[in-house]
Coordinates of N, CA, C and O in Angstrom, one line a residue:
X134 N 51.1 9.0 111.8 CA 49.6 9.7 112.5 C 49.0 10.0 111.6 O 49.3 10.9 110.6
X135 N 47.6 9.7 111.7 CA 46.6 10.1 110.8 C 45.9 11.2 111.5 O 45.4 11.3 112.9
X136 N 45.2 12.2 110.7 CA 44.7 13.3 111.4 C 43.3 13.8 110.6 O 43.2 13.6 109.5
X137 N 42.4 13.8 111.3 CA 41.1 14.0 110.9 C 40.6 15.7 111.4 O 40.8 15.8 112.7
X138 N 40.0 16.3 110.7 CA 39.4 17.7 111.2 C 38.0 18.0 110.6 O 37.7 17.6 109.6
X139 N 37.4 18.6 111.5 CA 36.2 19.1 111.1 C 35.6 20.0 111.9 O 35.7 20.6 113.0
X140 N 34.9 21.2 111.2 CA 34.3 22.4 111.9 C 32.6 22.3 111.6 O 32.3 22.2 110.8
X141 N 32.2 22.4 112.9 CA 30.5 22.2 113.1 C 30.1 23.5 113.4 O 30.6 23.9 114.3
X142 N 29.1 24.1 112.7 CA 28.6 25.4 112.8 C 27.3 25.3 113.2 O 26.2 24.4 112.4
X143 N 26.5 25.7 114.2 CA 25.2 25.5 114.5 C 24.5 26.9 114.1 O 25.0 27.9 113.9
X144 N 23.2 26.6 114.1 CA 22.0 27.9 113.5 C 22.2 28.8 114.5 O 22.7 28.5 115.8
X145 N 22.3 29.9 114.0 CA 22.2 31.2 114.8 C 21.5 31.1 116.2 O 21.7 31.8 117.3
X146 N 20.1 30.5 116.1 CA 19.7 30.2 117.5 C 19.9 29.3 118.3 O 19.3 29.1 119.4
X147 N 20.9 28.5 118.1 CA 21.5 27.6 118.8 C 22.8 27.9 119.8 O 23.4 28.3 119.3
X148 N 22.6 27.6 121.2 CA 23.7 27.9 122.1 C 24.2 26.5 122.5 O 23.1 25.5 122.7
X149 N 25.6 26.2 122.5 CA 25.9 25.1 122.8 C 25.7 24.7 124.4 O 26.2 25.8 125.6
X150 N 25.0 23.9 125.0 CA 24.6 23.9 126.3 C 25.6 23.5 127.3 O 26.8 22.8 126.8
X151 N 25.8 23.9 128.1 CA 26.8 23.7 129.4 C 25.9 23.6 130.6 O 25.5 24.2 131.5
X152 N 25.8 22.1 130.8 CA 24.8 21.8 131.7 C 25.6 20.7 132.9 O 26.0 19.9 132.5
X153 N 25.4 20.9 134.0 CA 25.7 20.1 135.1 C 24.6 18.8 135.0 O 24.9 17.9 135.8
X154 N 23.5 19.2 134.6 CA 22.6 18.0 134.6 C 22.2 17.5 133.3 O 21.6 17.8 132.5
X155 N 23.1 16.3 133.2 CA 22.9 15.5 132.0 C 21.7 14.7 131.8 O 20.9 14.6 130.9
X156 N 21.4 14.2 133.2 CA 20.4 13.7 133.3 C 19.3 14.0 134.1 O 19.9 14.8 135.2
X157 N 18.0 13.8 134.2 CA 17.1 14.8 135.4 C 16.1 13.5 136.1 O 15.9 12.5 135.4
X158 N 16.2 13.8 137.1 CA 15.2 12.8 137.7 C 13.7 12.9 137.5 O 13.5 13.9 136.9
X159 N 13.2 11.7 137.1 CA 11.8 11.6 136.9 C 11.1 10.6 137.5 O 11.6 9.7 138.2
X160 N 9.9 10.9 137.7 CA 9.0 9.8 138.6 C 7.6 9.6 138.1 O 7.0 10.6 137.1
X161 N 7.0 8.6 138.3 CA 5.7 8.2 137.7 C 4.6 8.3 138.8 O 3.6 8.4 138.2
X162 N 5.1 9.1 139.8 CA 3.9 9.7 141.0 C 3.5 8.5 141.6 O 2.7 8.7 142.6
X163 N 3.9 7.1 141.3 CA 3.6 6.2 142.2 C 4.8 5.5 143.3 O 4.9 4.2 143.4
X164 N 5.8 6.2 143.1 CA 6.9 6.0 144.0 C 8.2 5.1 142.7 O 9.2 5.1 143.5
X165 N 7.8 5.1 141.9 CA 9.2 4.5 140.9 C 9.8 5.8 140.2 O 9.3 6.7 139.4
X166 N 11.0 5.9 140.5 CA 11.6 7.0 139.8 C 13.0 6.8 138.7 O 13.1 5.5 139.2
X167 N 13.5 7.2 137.8 CA 14.4 7.0 137.3 C 15.2 8.3 136.7 O 14.6 9.2 136.9
X168 N 16.3 8.3 135.9 CA 16.8 9.2 135.3 C 16.6 9.3 133.7 O 16.5 8.1 133.1
X169 N 16.3 10.3 133.3 CA 16.2 10.6 131.7 C 17.4 11.7 131.1 O 17.5 12.6 131.9
X170 N 17.5 11.5 130.1 CA 18.4 12.5 129.5 C 17.8 13.9 129.6 O 16.6 14.0 128.9
X171 N 18.6 15.0 129.8 CA 17.9 16.4 129.8 C 17.7 16.5 128.4 O 18.4 16.3 127.5
X172 N 16.6 17.2 128.1 CA 16.0 17.4 126.5 C 17.1 18.3 125.9 O 17.4 18.1 124.6
X173 N 17.4 19.4 126.6 CA 18.4 20.4 126.2 C 19.6 19.6 125.5 O 20.1 20.2 124.5
X174 N 20.0 18.8 126.3 CA 21.4 17.8 126.0 C 21.1 16.8 125.1 O 21.7 16.9 123.9
X175 N 19.7 16.1 125.0 CA 19.6 15.3 124.0 C 19.6 16.2 122.5 O 19.9 15.6 121.5
X176 N 18.6 17.1 122.6 CA 18.3 18.0 121.2 C 19.9 18.5 121.0 O 20.4 18.0 119.5
X177 N 20.8 18.8 121.6 CA 22.2 19.2 121.3 C 23.2 18.3 120.8 O 23.7 18.3 119.8
X178 N 23.1 16.9 121.3 CA 23.8 15.8 121.0 C 23.1 15.4 119.6 O 23.8 15.0 118.9
X179 N 22.0 15.3 119.4 CA 21.4 14.8 118.0 C 22.0 15.9 117.0 O 22.5 15.3 115.5
X180 N 22.0 17.1 117.3 CA 22.5 18.1 116.2 C 24.1 18.0 116.0 O 24.3 17.8 114.7
X181 N 24.7 17.7 117.0 CA 26.3 17.3 116.9 C 26.3 16.1 116.3 O 27.2 16.0 115.0
X182 N 25.8 15.2 116.3 CA 25.7 13.9 115.5 C 25.4 14.2 114.2 O 26.2 13.8 113.1
X183 N 24.9 15.1 113.5 CA 23.9 15.3 112.4 C 25.2 16.2 111.9 O 25.6 15.9 110.6
X184 N 25.6 17.1 112.3 CA 26.7 18.0 112.1 C 28.1 17.2 111.8 O 28.7 17.4 110.6
X185 N 28.6 16.3 112.7 CA 29.7 15.6 112.8 C 29.5 14.7 111.2 O 30.6 14.4 110.6
X186 N 28.5 14.0 111.1 CA 28.0 13.2 109.8 C 28.5 13.6 108.8 O 28.8 13.2 107.8
X187 N 28.6 15.2 108.4 CA 29.1 15.9 107.2 C 30.2 16.2 107.1 O 31.0 17.1 106.3
X188 N 31.3 15.7 108.1 CA 32.7 16.3 107.8 C 33.3 15.2 107.6 O 33.1 14.0 108.2
X189 N 34.7 15.3 107.5 CA 35.9 14.3 107.4 C 35.8 13.4 108.6 O 36.6 12.3 108.5
X190 N 35.4 13.9 109.7 CA 35.6 13.3 111.1 C 35.2 12.0 111.0 O 35.5 10.7 111.7
X191 N 33.9 11.6 110.0 CA 33.5 10.2 110.0 C 34.1 9.0 109.4 O 34.2 7.7 109.2
X192 N 35.3 9.5 108.7 CA 36.4 8.5 108.2 C 37.0 7.6 109.0 O 37.4 6.8 108.9
X193 N 37.2 8.2 110.3 CA 37.6 7.8 111.2 C 36.9 6.3 111.6 O 37.7 5.2 111.7
X194 N 35.7 6.0 111.4 CA 34.9 5.0 111.6 C 35.5 3.9 110.8 O 35.6 2.6 111.4
X195 N 35.9 4.2 109.6 CA 36.4 3.0 109.0 C 37.7 2.4 109.5 O 38.2 1.0 109.1
X196 N 38.5 2.9 110.3 CA 39.6 2.4 111.1 C 39.3 2.4 112.3 O 40.4 2.1 113.4
X197 N 38.0 2.3 113.1 CA 37.9 2.7 114.2 C 38.3 1.2 115.1 O 38.9 1.1 116.5
X198 N 38.2 0.3 114.4 CA 39.0 -1.2 115.3 C 40.5 -1.2 115.3 O 40.6 -1.8 116.2
X199 N 41.1 -0.4 114.7 CA 42.6 -0.4 114.7 C 43.0 0.6 115.5 O 44.4 0.6 115.9
X200 N 42.2 1.5 116.0 CA 42.5 2.6 116.8 C 43.0 2.1 118.1 O 42.3 1.8 118.9
X201 N 44.3 2.7 118.9 CA 45.0 2.4 119.9 C 44.7 3.5 120.9 O 44.2 3.2 121.9
X202 N 44.9 4.5 120.5 CA 44.5 5.9 121.1 C 44.7 7.3 120.2 O 44.9 7.2 118.8
X203 N 44.1 8.3 120.8 CA 43.7 9.4 120.1 C 44.2 10.6 120.9 O 44.0 10.7 121.9
X204 N 44.7 11.8 120.3 CA 44.8 12.9 120.7 C 43.7 13.9 120.0 O 43.3 13.9 118.9
X205 N 42.7 14.5 121.1 CA 41.7 15.6 120.6 C 41.8 16.6 121.0 O 42.2 17.1 122.1
X206 N 41.5 17.5 120.3 CA 41.6 19.0 120.2 C 40.2 19.5 119.8 O 39.9 19.5 118.7
X207 N 39.7 20.5 121.0 CA 38.6 21.1 120.8 C 38.9 22.5 121.1 O 39.0 22.9 121.9
X208 N 38.0 23.4 120.1 CA 37.9 24.8 120.2 C 36.0 24.8 120.2 O 35.6 24.8 119.2
X209 N 35.8 25.4 121.4 CA 34.4 25.9 121.3 C 34.2 27.6 120.9 O 35.3 28.2 121.9
X210 N 33.9 27.6 120.1 CA 33.6 29.3 119.9 C 32.2 29.8 120.0 O 31.1 29.2 119.7
X211 N 32.0 30.6 121.4 CA 30.7 30.8 121.9 C 30.4 32.2 121.6 O 31.3 33.2 121.7
X212 N 28.9 32.5 121.7 CA 28.8 34.0 121.3 C 28.0 34.8 122.2 O 27.9 35.8 122.6
X213 N 27.4 33.6 123.1 CA 26.6 34.5 124.5 C 27.0 33.5 125.8 O 27.3 32.6 125.8
X214 N 26.8 34.3 127.0 CA 27.2 33.8 128.1 C 28.5 33.2 128.4 O 28.7 32.1 128.8
X215 N 29.3 33.7 127.7 CA 30.7 33.0 127.7 C 31.2 32.5 128.9 O 31.7 31.4 128.9
X216 N 31.5 33.7 129.8 CA 31.7 33.4 131.6 C 31.2 32.3 132.2 O 31.8 31.8 133.1
X217 N 29.8 32.3 131.9 CA 29.1 31.2 132.6 C 29.0 29.7 132.1 O 28.5 29.1 132.9
X218 N 29.4 29.5 131.2 CA 29.8 28.0 130.6 C 30.8 27.4 131.0 O 31.9 28.0 130.5
X219 N 30.8 26.1 131.6 CA 32.0 25.6 132.0 C 32.4 24.7 130.7 O 31.9 24.1 130.4
X220 N 33.6 24.9 130.9 CA 34.2 24.2 129.6 C 34.1 22.6 129.8 O 33.7 21.8 129.1
X221 N 34.4 21.9 131.1 CA 34.2 20.6 130.9 C 32.7 20.1 130.8 O 32.7 18.9 130.4
X222 N 31.7 20.9 131.1 CA 30.2 20.6 130.6 C 30.0 20.5 129.4 O 29.3 19.9 128.4
X223 N 30.7 21.6 128.8 CA 30.9 21.7 127.0 C 31.3 20.3 126.5 O 30.8 19.7 125.6
X224 N 32.5 20.1 127.1 CA 32.9 19.0 126.7 C 32.2 17.6 126.8 O 32.1 16.8 125.7
X225 N 32.1 17.1 128.0 CA 31.3 16.0 128.0 C 30.2 15.7 127.1 O 29.8 14.6 126.4
X226 N 29.4 16.7 126.9 CA 27.9 16.5 125.9 C 28.5 16.5 124.5 O 27.7 15.7 124.0
X227 N 29.6 17.1 124.3 CA 29.8 16.8 122.9 C 30.7 15.7 122.7 O 30.3 14.9 121.6
X228 N 31.5 15.3 123.6 CA 32.2 13.8 123.3 C 31.0 12.8 123.2 O 31.1 12.1 122.4
X229 N 30.1 12.9 124.3 CA 29.2 11.7 124.2 C 28.4 11.5 122.7 O 28.2 10.7 122.1
X230 N 28.3 12.7 122.0 CA 27.6 12.9 120.9 C 28.4 12.2 119.8 O 28.2 11.5 118.6
X231 N 29.6 12.6 120.0 CA 30.6 12.6 118.9 C 31.3 11.1 118.7 O 31.3 10.7 117.6
X232 N 31.5 10.3 119.9 CA 32.0 9.1 119.9 C 30.9 8.2 119.1 O 31.2 7.3 118.6
X233 N 29.8 8.6 119.0 CA 28.8 7.6 118.5 C 28.9 7.6 117.2 O 28.5 6.6 116.5
X234 N 29.0 8.8 116.4 CA 29.4 8.6 115.0 C 30.6 8.5 114.6 O 30.5 7.9 113.6
X235 N 31.5 8.7 115.3 CA 32.7 8.3 114.6 C 33.1 6.9 115.0 O 34.1 6.3 114.4
X236 N 32.4 6.2 115.8 CA 32.5 4.7 116.2 C 34.0 4.6 117.0 O 34.3 3.2 117.0
X237 N 34.4 5.6 118.0 CA 35.5 5.0 118.8 C 35.0 5.7 120.0 O 34.8 6.6 120.5
X238 N 35.3 4.6 121.0 CA 35.0 4.8 122.5 C 35.9 6.2 123.2 O 36.8 6.0 122.6
X239 N 35.4 6.9 123.7 CA 36.2 8.0 124.3 C 37.2 7.6 125.4 O 38.1 8.3 125.6
X240 N 37.1 6.0 125.6 CA 38.2 6.0 126.5 C 39.5 5.7 125.9 O 40.7 5.8 126.4
X241 N 39.6 5.6 124.7 CA 40.7 5.9 123.7 C 41.5 7.2 123.4 O 42.5 7.1 122.9
X242 N 40.9 8.3 124.1 CA 41.4 9.5 124.3 C 42.6 9.7 125.2 O 41.9 9.3 126.5
X243 N 44.0 9.6 124.9 CA 44.9 9.7 125.4 C 45.3 11.2 126.1 O 46.1 11.4 127.0
X244 N 45.1 12.3 125.3 CA 45.6 13.4 125.2 C 44.4 14.2 124.6 O 44.0 14.1 123.5
X245 N 44.0 15.6 125.3 CA 43.3 16.3 125.2 C 43.4 17.8 125.4 O 44.1 18.2 126.4
X246 N 43.2 18.6 124.6 CA 43.4 19.9 124.3 C 41.7 20.6 124.1 O 41.3 19.9 123.3
X247 N 41.5 21.4 125.3 CA 40.1 21.9 124.9 C 40.2 23.4 125.5 O 40.9 23.5 126.4
X248 N 39.5 24.2 124.8 CA 39.2 25.7 125.2 C 38.3 26.1 124.4 O 37.6 25.6 123.7
X249 N 37.6 27.3 125.2 CA 36.6 28.1 124.6 C 37.0 29.4 124.5 O 37.6 30.1 125.0
X250 N 36.6 29.8 123.2 CA 36.9 31.3 123.1 C 35.6 32.1 122.5 O 34.5 31.6 122.2
X251 N 35.7 33.3 122.6 CA 34.5 34.0 122.0 C 34.3 34.1 120.5 O 35.3 34.3 119.7
X252 N 33.0 33.9 120.1 CA 32.9 34.0 118.7 C 32.8 35.5 118.1 O 32.3 36.0 118.6
X253 N 33.5 35.6 116.9 CA 33.4 36.8 116.3 C 32.3 37.0 115.2 O 32.0 37.7 114.4
X254 N 31.6 35.5 115.1 CA 30.5 35.2 114.3 C 29.0 35.4 114.8 O 29.3 35.7 116.1
X255 N 28.1 35.4 114.2 CA 26.6 35.4 114.8 C 26.2 34.0 115.2 O 24.9 33.8 115.7
X256 N 27.0 33.2 115.0 CA 26.9 31.8 115.4 C 27.7 31.3 116.5 O 29.0 31.6 116.6
X257 N 27.7 29.9 116.7 CA 28.7 29.3 117.8 C 29.1 27.8 116.9 O 28.1 27.5 115.8
X258 N 30.5 27.7 117.3 CA 30.8 26.6 116.4 C 31.6 25.8 117.2 O 32.3 26.0 118.4
X259 N 32.5 24.7 116.7 CA 33.5 23.9 117.2 C 34.2 23.2 116.4 O 33.8 22.7 115.5
X260 N 35.6 23.4 116.6 CA 36.5 23.3 115.5 C 37.2 21.9 116.2 O 37.5 21.9 117.4
X261 N 37.0 20.6 115.6 CA 37.4 19.3 116.4 C 38.6 19.0 115.3 O 38.4 18.9 114.2
X262 N 39.8 18.4 116.0 CA 40.8 17.9 115.5 C 41.2 16.4 116.3 O 41.1 16.6 117.4
X263 N 41.3 15.4 115.4 CA 41.5 14.1 116.1 C 42.9 13.6 115.6 O 42.9 13.5 114.0
X264 N 43.6 13.3 116.0 CA 44.8 12.5 115.6 C 44.8 11.2 116.2 O 44.8 11.0 117.4
X265 N 45.0 10.2 115.3 CA 45.0 8.9 115.8 C 46.8 8.5 116.0 O 47.3 8.8 115.2
X266 N 46.9 8.3 117.2 CA 48.4 8.1 117.6 C 48.9 6.5 117.5 O 48.0 5.8 117.7
X267 N 49.9 6.6 116.9 CA 50.7 5.3 116.6 C 51.3 4.7 117.9 O 51.5 5.4 119.0
X268 N 51.7 3.6 117.8 CA 52.4 2.9 119.0 C 53.7 3.6 119.8 O 53.4 4.1 121.0
X269 N 54.5 4.4 118.6 CA 55.5 5.1 119.1 C 54.9 6.4 119.9 O 55.4 6.6 120.9
X270 N 54.0 7.2 119.5 CA 53.5 8.2 120.1 C 52.7 7.6 121.3 O 52.9 8.8 122.2
X271 N 52.1 6.7 121.6 CA 51.7 6.1 123.0 C 52.7 6.0 124.0 O 52.6 6.6 125.0
X272 N 53.8 5.4 123.3 CA 54.7 5.1 124.5 C 55.5 6.5 124.8 O 55.9 7.0 126.0
X273 N 55.6 7.6 123.7 CA 56.3 8.7 124.3 C 55.3 9.5 125.3 O 56.0 10.1 126.1
X274 N 53.9 9.6 125.4 CA 53.0 10.2 126.1 C 53.2 9.3 127.5 O 53.3 10.2 128.3
X275 N 53.4 8.2 127.7 CA 53.5 7.3 128.7 C 54.9 7.7 129.4 O 54.7 8.0 130.5
X276 N 55.9 7.9 128.5 CA 57.2 8.2 129.1 C 57.0 9.6 129.6 O 57.7 9.9 131.1
X277 N 56.5 10.2 128.9 CA 56.5 12.1 129.5 C 55.8 12.2 130.8 O 56.0 13.0 131.7
X278 N 54.6 11.1 130.8 CA 53.9 11.2 132.0 C 54.8 10.7 133.1 O 54.6 11.2 134.5
X279 N 55.6 9.6 132.9 CA 56.3 9.4 134.1 C 57.5 9.8 134.7 O 58.2 9.9 135.7
X280 N 58.0 11.1 133.9 CA 59.1 12.1 134.2 C 58.7 13.0 135.3 O 57.6 13.5 135.6

């Protein structure tokens, strides 16, 4: 099993967005409407992309075509509005940004551990651990689910 780890730290002024609205409805005023990505989410995803690019996590890209399954472990360290931020919303916007830079589709995630903790620092951050699962580990997870 190969393991990759990265710690991404956001500037003091940035809060990790927890939004139910990844996309916002937009209209041209003449009856045509479409969805556009929420600017807050888009900015956050650009930052995640840049920060992940500076960690060992990008090494997964070298073996991405060989990856059968992944175990993903995310810990969000939040400094503000801790109880008001939904973990599933934190996860989705982060995953969407992260998979683009590491080159592995999020459908390959077979096992997921995700938590949020209060940050003891003046900034917010995410600890990301990714394990590439081999065929034996995939079978073990599938067997455990069947029990």
